[in-house]
XYZ file of C-alpha atoms in Angstrom:
345
model
C 160.653 -165.166 145.617
C 161.569 -161.531 146.012
C 165.115 -162.477 146.909
C 165.331 -164.595 143.751
C 164.004 -161.764 141.564
C 166.407 -159.336 143.161
C 169.298 -161.711 142.541
C 168.259 -162.065 138.899
C 168.003 -158.252 138.615
C 171.456 -157.796 140.098
C 172.823 -160.449 137.770
C 171.306 -158.685 134.758
C 172.857 -155.399 135.842
C 176.231 -157.087 136.259
C 175.923 -158.770 132.858
C 174.847 -155.483 131.248
C 177.803 -153.770 132.838
C 180.134 -156.456 131.611
C 178.614 -156.283 128.126
C 178.838 -152.522 128.155
C 182.419 -152.670 129.315
C 183.270 -155.178 126.611
C 181.529 -153.023 123.982
C 183.291 -149.879 125.188
C 186.634 -151.659 125.150
C 185.931 -152.913 121.641
C 184.860 -149.412 120.571
C 188.018 -147.814 121.948
C 190.204 -150.576 120.598
C 188.712 -150.225 117.127
C 189.105 -146.454 116.943
C 192.725 -146.661 118.020
C 193.781 -149.656 115.931
C 195.085 -149.391 112.361
C 192.413 -149.021 109.700
C 192.433 -151.173 106.584
C 195.003 -149.220 104.559
C 197.521 -151.459 102.824
C 199.421 -148.679 101.027
C 199.389 -144.917 100.641
C 196.191 -143.798 98.992
C 194.373 -140.577 98.209
C 190.903 -140.097 99.629
C 188.703 -137.257 98.386
C 186.052 -135.373 100.337
C 183.816 -133.427 97.997
C 182.599 -129.912 98.705
C 179.420 -129.991 100.779
C 179.756 -133.669 101.681
C 178.105 -134.613 104.980
C 179.684 -136.730 107.697
C 177.336 -139.703 107.242
C 178.094 -139.732 103.518
C 181.798 -139.694 104.346
C 181.405 -142.697 106.651
C 179.578 -144.565 103.878
C 182.427 -143.842 101.464
C 185.042 -145.032 103.965
C 183.050 -148.215 104.510
C 182.472 -148.741 100.780
C 186.207 -148.515 100.178
C 186.805 -150.993 103.046
C 188.943 -148.478 104.911
C 186.651 -149.001 107.920
C 184.274 -151.873 108.663
C 182.383 -150.592 111.711
C 180.586 -147.441 110.576
C 178.412 -147.479 113.701
C 181.462 -146.788 115.845
C 182.330 -143.787 113.662
C 178.844 -142.392 114.196
C 179.098 -142.959 117.932
C 182.395 -141.076 117.899
C 180.718 -138.204 116.062
C 178.166 -137.958 118.906
C 180.782 -138.040 121.617
C 183.229 -135.734 119.805
C 181.152 -133.610 117.398
C 184.155 -131.461 116.482
C 185.389 -134.403 114.396
C 182.370 -134.047 112.097
C 183.570 -130.631 110.846
C 185.263 -132.248 107.862
C 186.989 -130.128 105.200
C 186.722 -130.781 101.485
C 189.844 -131.746 99.586
C 192.247 -134.567 98.858
C 193.878 -136.405 101.748
C 196.726 -138.878 101.815
C 195.912 -141.887 103.975
C 198.832 -144.028 105.073
C 199.207 -147.555 106.474
C 198.992 -147.568 110.249
C 196.532 -144.689 110.525
C 193.660 -145.351 112.923
C 190.008 -144.405 112.307
C 190.361 -141.656 114.898
C 193.487 -140.276 113.215
C 191.711 -140.323 109.870
C 188.833 -138.232 111.218
C 191.224 -135.880 112.979
C 193.034 -135.358 109.668
C 189.754 -134.615 107.885
C 188.642 -132.183 110.591
C 192.002 -130.377 110.569
C 191.820 -129.908 106.802
C 195.267 -131.453 106.394
C 194.831 -131.786 102.646
C 197.342 -132.585 99.941
C 199.036 -129.531 98.452
C 199.923 -129.056 94.808
C 202.182 -126.503 93.163
C 201.614 -124.126 90.271
C 204.411 -121.977 88.879
C 204.012 -118.683 87.074
C 207.166 -118.428 84.989
C 209.119 -115.193 84.573
C 208.395 -113.716 81.162
C 205.123 -115.602 80.711
C 202.326 -113.686 78.982
C 198.809 -113.681 80.372
C 197.602 -115.677 77.351
C 200.190 -118.341 78.204
C 199.235 -118.217 81.873
C 195.612 -118.851 80.909
C 196.662 -121.963 78.991
C 198.740 -123.276 81.898
C 195.881 -122.755 84.346
C 193.413 -124.472 82.008
C 195.728 -127.503 81.814
C 195.888 -127.858 85.622
C 193.198 -130.450 86.362
C 193.404 -130.041 90.140
C 191.993 -126.508 89.868
C 188.363 -125.609 89.288
C 188.039 -123.393 86.238
C 186.251 -120.064 85.975
C 188.510 -118.226 83.527
C 187.350 -119.938 80.350
C 184.186 -117.871 79.993
C 185.810 -114.557 80.911
C 187.563 -112.005 78.716
C 190.794 -110.443 79.917
C 188.884 -107.300 80.888
C 186.339 -109.351 82.842
C 189.162 -111.138 84.658
C 190.599 -107.763 85.657
C 187.179 -106.675 86.925
C 186.564 -109.923 88.823
C 189.910 -109.603 90.577
C 189.356 -105.951 91.401
C 192.391 -104.766 89.441
C 192.669 -101.015 88.983
C 193.809 -101.499 85.372
C 191.888 -102.866 82.399
C 194.526 -105.418 81.330
C 195.666 -108.278 83.586
C 198.970 -108.519 81.696
C 201.891 -108.529 84.111
C 199.676 -108.270 87.191
C 200.660 -111.595 88.803
C 203.976 -112.277 90.501
C 206.070 -114.984 88.876
C 206.738 -117.565 91.564
C 205.472 -120.976 92.753
C 202.158 -121.195 94.597
C 200.711 -123.984 96.717
C 197.067 -124.883 96.284
C 194.607 -127.584 97.235
C 192.415 -129.562 94.879
C 189.274 -127.649 94.022
C 190.722 -124.154 94.397
C 189.543 -121.954 91.531
C 191.927 -120.511 88.975
C 190.597 -117.054 89.859
C 191.435 -117.601 93.518
C 194.988 -118.584 92.607
C 195.316 -115.484 90.420
C 194.035 -113.316 93.257
C 196.766 -114.708 95.499
C 199.397 -114.103 92.800
C 198.186 -110.525 92.345
C 198.304 -109.877 96.087
C 201.901 -111.116 96.121
C 202.731 -108.814 93.218
C 201.151 -105.796 94.925
C 203.128 -106.408 98.094
C 206.424 -106.838 96.227
C 205.835 -103.893 93.890
C 204.689 -101.457 96.568
C 207.660 -102.279 98.776
C 210.106 -101.868 95.891
C 208.487 -98.586 94.830
C 208.711 -97.234 98.371
C 212.450 -98.008 98.396
C 213.204 -96.839 94.834
C 216.163 -94.745 93.796
C 215.710 -90.997 93.529
C 215.111 -89.214 90.224
C 213.824 -92.177 88.237
C 211.990 -91.300 84.992
C 208.984 -93.270 86.259
C 205.758 -91.701 87.473
C 204.175 -94.631 89.284
C 204.668 -98.154 90.566
C 202.749 -99.350 87.500
C 205.340 -97.761 85.208
C 208.025 -99.530 87.230
C 206.157 -102.782 86.578
C 206.048 -102.046 82.847
C 209.798 -101.465 82.825
C 210.352 -104.607 84.911
C 208.462 -106.671 82.335
C 210.725 -105.412 79.544
C 213.808 -106.195 81.631
C 212.398 -109.673 82.308
C 211.967 -110.368 78.603
C 215.373 -108.969 77.653
C 217.517 -111.245 79.810
C 217.418 -114.436 81.793
C 220.772 -113.628 83.395
C 220.012 -112.382 86.892
C 223.178 -110.300 87.210
C 222.317 -108.375 84.035
C 218.920 -107.115 85.141
C 220.112 -103.996 87.029
C 222.514 -103.194 84.195
C 219.826 -103.458 81.527
C 217.577 -101.371 83.741
C 220.338 -98.768 83.838
C 220.457 -98.630 80.029
C 216.702 -98.106 79.784
C 216.591 -95.526 82.575
C 219.380 -93.486 80.972
C 217.645 -93.632 77.592
C 214.371 -92.472 79.149
C 216.135 -89.645 80.963
C 217.710 -88.497 77.679
C 214.468 -88.716 75.722
C 215.769 -91.624 73.638
C 213.373 -94.313 72.517
C 213.859 -97.664 74.224
C 213.957 -99.579 70.920
C 213.652 -102.940 72.605
C 212.635 -105.972 70.574
C 210.357 -107.712 73.112
C 207.926 -104.783 72.876
C 207.837 -105.172 69.097
C 207.097 -108.876 69.447
C 204.328 -108.205 71.959
C 202.754 -105.603 69.690
C 202.844 -107.990 66.726
C 200.608 -110.464 68.542
C 199.775 -113.485 66.391
C 201.736 -112.036 63.470
C 204.980 -112.931 65.226
C 206.316 -116.220 63.834
C 209.763 -116.281 65.408
C 211.473 -113.479 63.506
C 211.298 -109.692 63.388
C 211.807 -108.013 60.029
C 212.886 -104.437 59.552
C 209.353 -103.665 58.397
C 208.111 -104.834 61.794
C 210.434 -102.372 63.520
C 208.910 -99.557 61.472
C 205.288 -100.641 61.802
C 203.571 -98.583 64.547
C 201.779 -100.382 67.364
C 201.003 -99.110 70.873
C 203.865 -101.325 72.096
C 206.542 -100.764 69.454
C 209.227 -98.802 71.307
C 210.977 -98.160 67.997
C 208.033 -95.922 67.022
C 206.705 -94.638 70.374
C 208.326 -92.476 72.998
C 208.643 -93.716 76.559
C 207.084 -96.904 77.873
C 204.359 -99.061 76.320
C 200.866 -98.776 77.863
C 200.971 -102.026 79.874
C 203.470 -104.649 81.000
C 204.331 -107.227 78.362
C 204.880 -110.233 80.666
C 204.833 -111.556 84.216
C 207.815 -110.617 86.332
C 209.657 -111.964 89.338
C 210.913 -110.005 92.354
C 214.398 -109.533 90.859
C 213.107 -107.733 87.764
C 210.919 -105.475 89.912
C 213.852 -104.572 92.123
C 216.036 -103.941 89.077
C 213.482 -101.556 87.564
C 213.639 -99.225 90.577
C 217.316 -99.791 91.396
C 219.157 -99.517 88.067
C 222.897 -100.014 88.058
C 225.044 -96.915 87.710
C 226.985 -96.533 84.503
C 227.069 -94.832 81.127
C 225.971 -97.601 78.738
C 223.167 -96.768 76.313
C 223.212 -99.909 74.141
C 223.493 -103.661 74.409
C 223.541 -106.568 71.996
C 223.061 -110.298 72.518
C 226.287 -112.304 72.546
C 224.496 -115.481 71.515
C 225.028 -117.267 74.825
C 222.165 -115.624 76.707
C 224.247 -112.692 77.940
C 224.746 -109.229 76.423
C 227.563 -106.879 75.447
C 227.026 -103.310 76.663
C 228.253 -100.153 74.928
C 228.421 -96.452 75.791
C 228.381 -95.134 72.235
C 226.664 -95.964 68.980
C 229.960 -96.607 67.200
C 231.025 -99.052 69.896
C 227.618 -100.695 69.709
C 227.863 -101.109 65.946
C 231.242 -102.807 66.352
C 229.722 -105.166 68.925
C 226.903 -105.932 66.524
C 229.429 -106.805 63.823
C 231.325 -108.998 66.268
C 228.429 -110.885 67.823
C 225.982 -110.864 64.930
C 228.234 -112.002 62.109
C 225.507 -112.706 59.613
C 223.445 -109.554 59.066
C 220.125 -110.647 57.663
C 216.948 -108.801 56.765
C 215.481 -110.093 60.021
C 218.519 -109.053 62.094
C 217.759 -107.197 65.293
C 219.663 -105.789 68.231
C 218.350 -104.086 71.326
C 218.245 -101.184 71.878
C 218.364 -100.206 68.240
C 221.170 -98.505 66.420
C 220.309 -94.839 66.817
């Protein structure tokens, strides 16, 4: 009797071992076999989502069909439960294990946001608000509050973000993206200021940024930036007003409807460089690295004037008489709203 019971006990152990081995083989085979992904798809993990909730979502979307095995894996390899929020691209052929490894690594989809050279902060706000992959905090904040939130040492955020393309992940806040753009600007500006030419009529890196923003608005031709910088630097050194139209436009605000009249050139604003000496109080736009470098490394020369040719480039002149001839040549139809930059004096 005892021998029979012992034999049965041994048989049960053998069967349990076989069953366990079969289950383990099935478990391993499942985790390392392709999940049910027919085509590329985006899967989203929300902020604060727990692992068990994630498994339910994967099962509900029929990406996996053995959630128990996923939970067993989480016990055996708990590091795979440290999932990161964001959007993930799942591709055909990925296994359940690879999916969890991707989630734990935070290998999320990246998106791109571009701050364009010459963009105003009001325009940047609009572009950020239209980006639905970002979370939005700016809407309830004034410009001054934005500056405070970001820890800027100036009251206006105008011009304080480097114009370039930034990568971000879904759910990043617009403030966080701006902080990154400001950090990039600070690095670029401080380096350029440290390597600036001698004897510039600029008292600080911030003044260099103001000048860079005017250069940025004056030309989209990269090769002209140092030359235009040279004109402005020479005018500042001689005590001449900059008389540059983009500052007039900025000072007009909502009154600007596409044209500048002579009355606008005479109307004082804090930004109108036809009526103020030196630089305006803040930048007038976002700038790229090239404009920053041009502001502190102006081209040598003797030009004091320039006028738009009509093709995006400018004609430069040393004297007022030469400038007036260029105006007559390139601006054939002198209208009440005619403008050239710098002005004719």
